[in-house]
XYZ file of C-alpha atoms in Angstrom:
256
model
C 233.229 46.296 75.053
C 231.204 42.953 73.821
C 232.610 43.569 70.131
C 236.650 44.137 71.976
C 236.175 40.923 73.808
C 234.961 38.742 70.879
C 237.718 40.350 68.935
C 239.734 39.551 72.137
C 239.169 36.291 72.542
C 239.333 35.437 68.844
C 235.269 34.602 68.696
C 234.531 36.852 66.284
C 234.499 34.299 63.736
C 235.566 36.269 60.963
C 233.803 39.014 62.164
C 235.345 41.992 63.236
C 232.575 43.335 65.645
C 229.293 42.649 67.263
C 225.972 44.452 67.312
C 225.545 46.320 70.411
C 222.037 47.653 71.803
C 221.765 51.307 72.387
C 220.665 51.668 76.268
C 222.056 48.471 77.101
C 220.694 45.160 78.002
C 216.786 44.979 78.518
C 215.418 44.668 82.026
C 213.938 41.721 83.273
C 210.538 40.866 81.534
C 208.315 41.746 85.405
C 210.295 45.493 84.734
C 209.746 46.162 81.561
C 206.695 48.332 80.477
C 205.098 47.002 77.827
C 204.771 43.640 80.015
C 202.871 45.401 82.664
C 200.654 47.109 80.235
C 199.574 44.021 79.302
C 199.270 42.771 82.440
C 197.185 45.547 83.078
C 194.912 45.379 80.004
C 194.704 41.554 80.761
C 193.164 42.514 84.424
C 190.726 44.776 83.490
C 189.658 42.383 80.561
C 189.348 39.880 83.491
C 187.520 42.506 85.773
C 185.248 43.489 82.983
C 184.463 39.570 82.368
C 183.691 38.837 86.061
C 181.531 41.428 86.382
C 179.462 41.146 83.010
C 178.796 37.424 84.175
C 177.913 39.003 87.729
C 175.471 40.714 85.992
C 174.155 37.956 83.540
C 174.020 35.876 86.925
C 171.590 38.634 88.382
C 169.401 39.595 84.845
C 168.850 35.572 85.038
C 167.629 35.875 88.474
C 165.878 38.711 88.373
C 164.274 37.632 84.861
C 163.701 34.223 86.928
C 161.480 36.003 89.848
C 159.675 38.102 86.947
C 158.682 34.924 85.477
C 157.249 33.835 89.090
C 155.698 37.555 89.796
C 154.130 37.638 86.719
C 152.498 34.290 87.204
C 151.091 35.203 90.448
C 149.750 38.167 89.112
C 147.930 36.375 86.620
C 146.595 33.957 89.053
C 145.803 37.075 91.067
C 144.249 38.809 88.002
C 141.899 35.698 87.464
C 140.552 35.327 90.853
C 139.914 38.871 90.847
C 137.685 38.362 87.400
C 136.195 35.413 89.673
C 135.734 37.586 92.811
C 133.882 40.600 90.538
C 131.471 37.550 88.556
C 130.748 36.323 92.070
C 129.918 39.427 93.312
C 127.606 40.454 90.322
C 125.574 37.414 90.534
C 125.259 37.769 94.657
C 124.096 41.734 93.713
C 121.783 40.079 91.218
C 120.214 37.657 93.405
C 120.159 40.660 96.164
C 118.163 42.109 93.931
C 115.761 39.560 93.028
C 115.127 38.807 96.661
C 114.688 42.560 97.479
C 112.039 42.150 94.715
C 110.604 39.013 95.849
C 110.346 40.572 99.328
C 108.396 43.622 98.020
C 106.042 41.056 96.518
C 105.724 39.050 99.808
C 105.128 42.485 101.571
C 102.138 43.627 98.887
C 100.575 40.159 98.750
C 100.851 39.877 102.661
C 99.489 43.637 102.909
C 96.869 42.202 100.372
C 96.233 39.627 102.217
C 95.576 41.655 105.739
C 93.658 43.910 104.026
C 90.945 41.486 102.852
C 91.202 39.412 105.462
C 91.486 42.004 108.624
C 90.962 45.651 107.481
C 87.908 45.504 105.250
C 86.045 42.809 108.083
C 87.413 45.102 111.224
C 86.180 48.288 109.340
C 82.515 46.958 108.104
C 82.647 45.889 112.041
C 83.304 49.308 113.111
C 80.860 50.792 110.733
C 78.482 49.064 111.612
C 78.832 49.846 115.523
C 78.914 52.870 114.726
C 75.582 53.495 112.966
C 73.888 50.467 115.731
C 75.749 53.137 118.234
C 73.866 56.519 116.800
C 70.560 54.050 116.385
C 70.841 54.113 120.373
C 71.576 57.502 121.052
C 69.083 59.146 119.279
C 65.586 60.066 120.746
C 62.613 62.048 119.412
C 64.309 65.510 119.869
C 67.510 64.805 117.997
C 67.839 64.131 114.132
C 71.170 62.696 112.773
C 71.918 64.723 109.292
C 75.289 63.836 108.478
C 77.597 61.259 109.135
C 81.125 61.712 106.680
C 84.023 60.019 106.978
C 86.850 62.383 105.424
C 89.981 61.555 103.222
C 91.993 59.250 105.368
C 94.964 59.739 103.054
C 96.087 62.992 105.132
C 96.858 61.361 109.180
C 96.203 64.001 111.621
C 98.141 64.771 114.495
C 96.564 63.888 117.858
C 97.256 67.453 119.045
C 95.001 68.884 116.126
C 92.171 67.205 117.343
C 91.059 69.400 119.899
C 92.476 73.089 119.553
C 90.595 74.606 122.676
C 92.835 71.813 125.027
C 96.247 71.990 125.676
C 97.773 69.099 124.382
C 100.410 66.947 126.501
C 103.176 65.438 125.353
C 102.122 61.844 124.538
C 99.132 63.629 122.615
C 101.699 65.314 120.343
C 103.215 61.875 119.269
C 99.885 60.187 118.912
C 97.884 60.322 115.125
C 93.957 59.297 114.528
C 93.530 55.985 113.140
C 89.742 56.710 112.261
C 87.750 59.914 112.541
C 84.057 60.669 111.614
C 82.242 63.643 111.233
C 78.561 63.607 112.616
C 76.046 66.697 112.293
C 72.632 66.633 113.787
C 70.045 68.663 115.018
C 68.114 68.975 118.182
C 64.733 70.810 119.081
C 66.820 72.414 122.565
C 69.821 72.841 124.256
C 69.534 70.356 126.452
C 68.822 67.453 124.184
C 71.449 68.489 122.044
C 74.004 68.845 125.216
C 72.430 65.047 126.303
C 72.828 63.679 122.806
C 76.398 64.442 122.820
C 76.760 62.988 126.512
C 75.664 59.492 124.841
C 77.494 59.627 122.118
C 80.541 60.102 123.926
C 79.592 57.671 126.515
C 78.964 54.924 123.606
C 81.609 55.819 121.254
C 84.047 54.754 123.791
C 83.063 51.052 124.209
C 84.580 51.474 120.248
C 87.508 52.929 121.599
C 86.480 56.352 119.771
C 86.718 59.753 121.510
C 84.620 62.880 120.664
C 86.425 65.887 120.191
C 85.358 69.842 118.870
C 81.790 69.063 120.107
C 80.127 72.402 118.989
C 76.162 73.098 119.475
C 74.805 76.555 117.885
C 71.468 77.599 117.405
C 69.891 76.961 113.840
C 67.544 75.813 111.422
C 66.788 72.527 111.400
C 64.807 70.528 108.913
C 61.109 71.808 107.877
C 63.363 75.721 108.650
C 62.478 74.533 112.164
C 64.365 76.271 114.821
C 66.562 74.547 117.251
C 69.953 73.476 117.612
C 72.984 72.192 115.531
C 75.237 69.687 116.572
C 78.945 68.901 115.187
C 81.363 66.778 116.552
C 84.383 64.204 115.696
C 84.374 60.884 116.638
C 88.349 60.282 116.624
C 90.321 56.718 117.267
C 93.680 57.918 118.389
C 96.766 55.591 117.913
C 100.582 55.655 118.853
C 103.557 56.582 116.159
C 103.658 52.539 116.094
C 99.902 52.442 114.644
C 99.145 50.427 117.830
C 95.377 51.462 118.922
C 94.851 53.335 122.115
C 92.291 51.631 124.127
C 89.576 53.564 126.093
C 90.200 51.254 129.223
C 89.050 54.448 131.666
C 87.448 56.830 128.787
C 86.575 60.199 129.552
C 83.060 60.136 128.462
C 82.823 63.097 126.729
C 84.086 66.607 125.334
C 81.753 69.325 126.945
C 80.217 70.883 123.648
C 80.870 74.673 122.916
C 77.740 76.713 122.608
C 77.561 79.316 119.836
């Protein structure tokens, strides 16, 4: 049709025909497939670029936050190291204080031993010996006065097995104890001696326990009565000595 029109109008300029596109004229640009494909590819590239930019921004933010966290953690780690060092130093100081307190306690106990315990022991022993001198008569002979080992503390409940111990006695201990052996010419002299010892020992907060009087040989193989008893000073579990404000004078001795 185009060629015919050119020929009819004399516009062919010597050419007798014109080229005609197969399929007709091209559609508008917006309707062409290649244009739409190119636009779609361009849109996808633009979307990918925006996504990459967004991810890069987020990565930068995360890296910045990580740097802050690393700096904070480094500061915390250094603080923990300083705290551990201080804790170790405090532990060493505590051990040193504990050692100094133990040494102080040892020195205090040693000073109390020399300043208080030894004078009290000397006073007590002298008092017991002086007390025995006052209770001995012509019919009694003291054969032995012994102080057993004090390392094994004996409960007060076992001091007198013949008598049941009360609830308070079960908690008491023997702070001091002496074992006395004597000999008397007669049973009455032995009983009197035990009573005198009980009365006199109460002034020293000592009690007579486990008193036994039995027939036996004495000095020079003479017939008489042997006397065995224990002088005991009781104390509470905390070490406080029990004072005999209203003492029981003596324990009735058993006769064998």
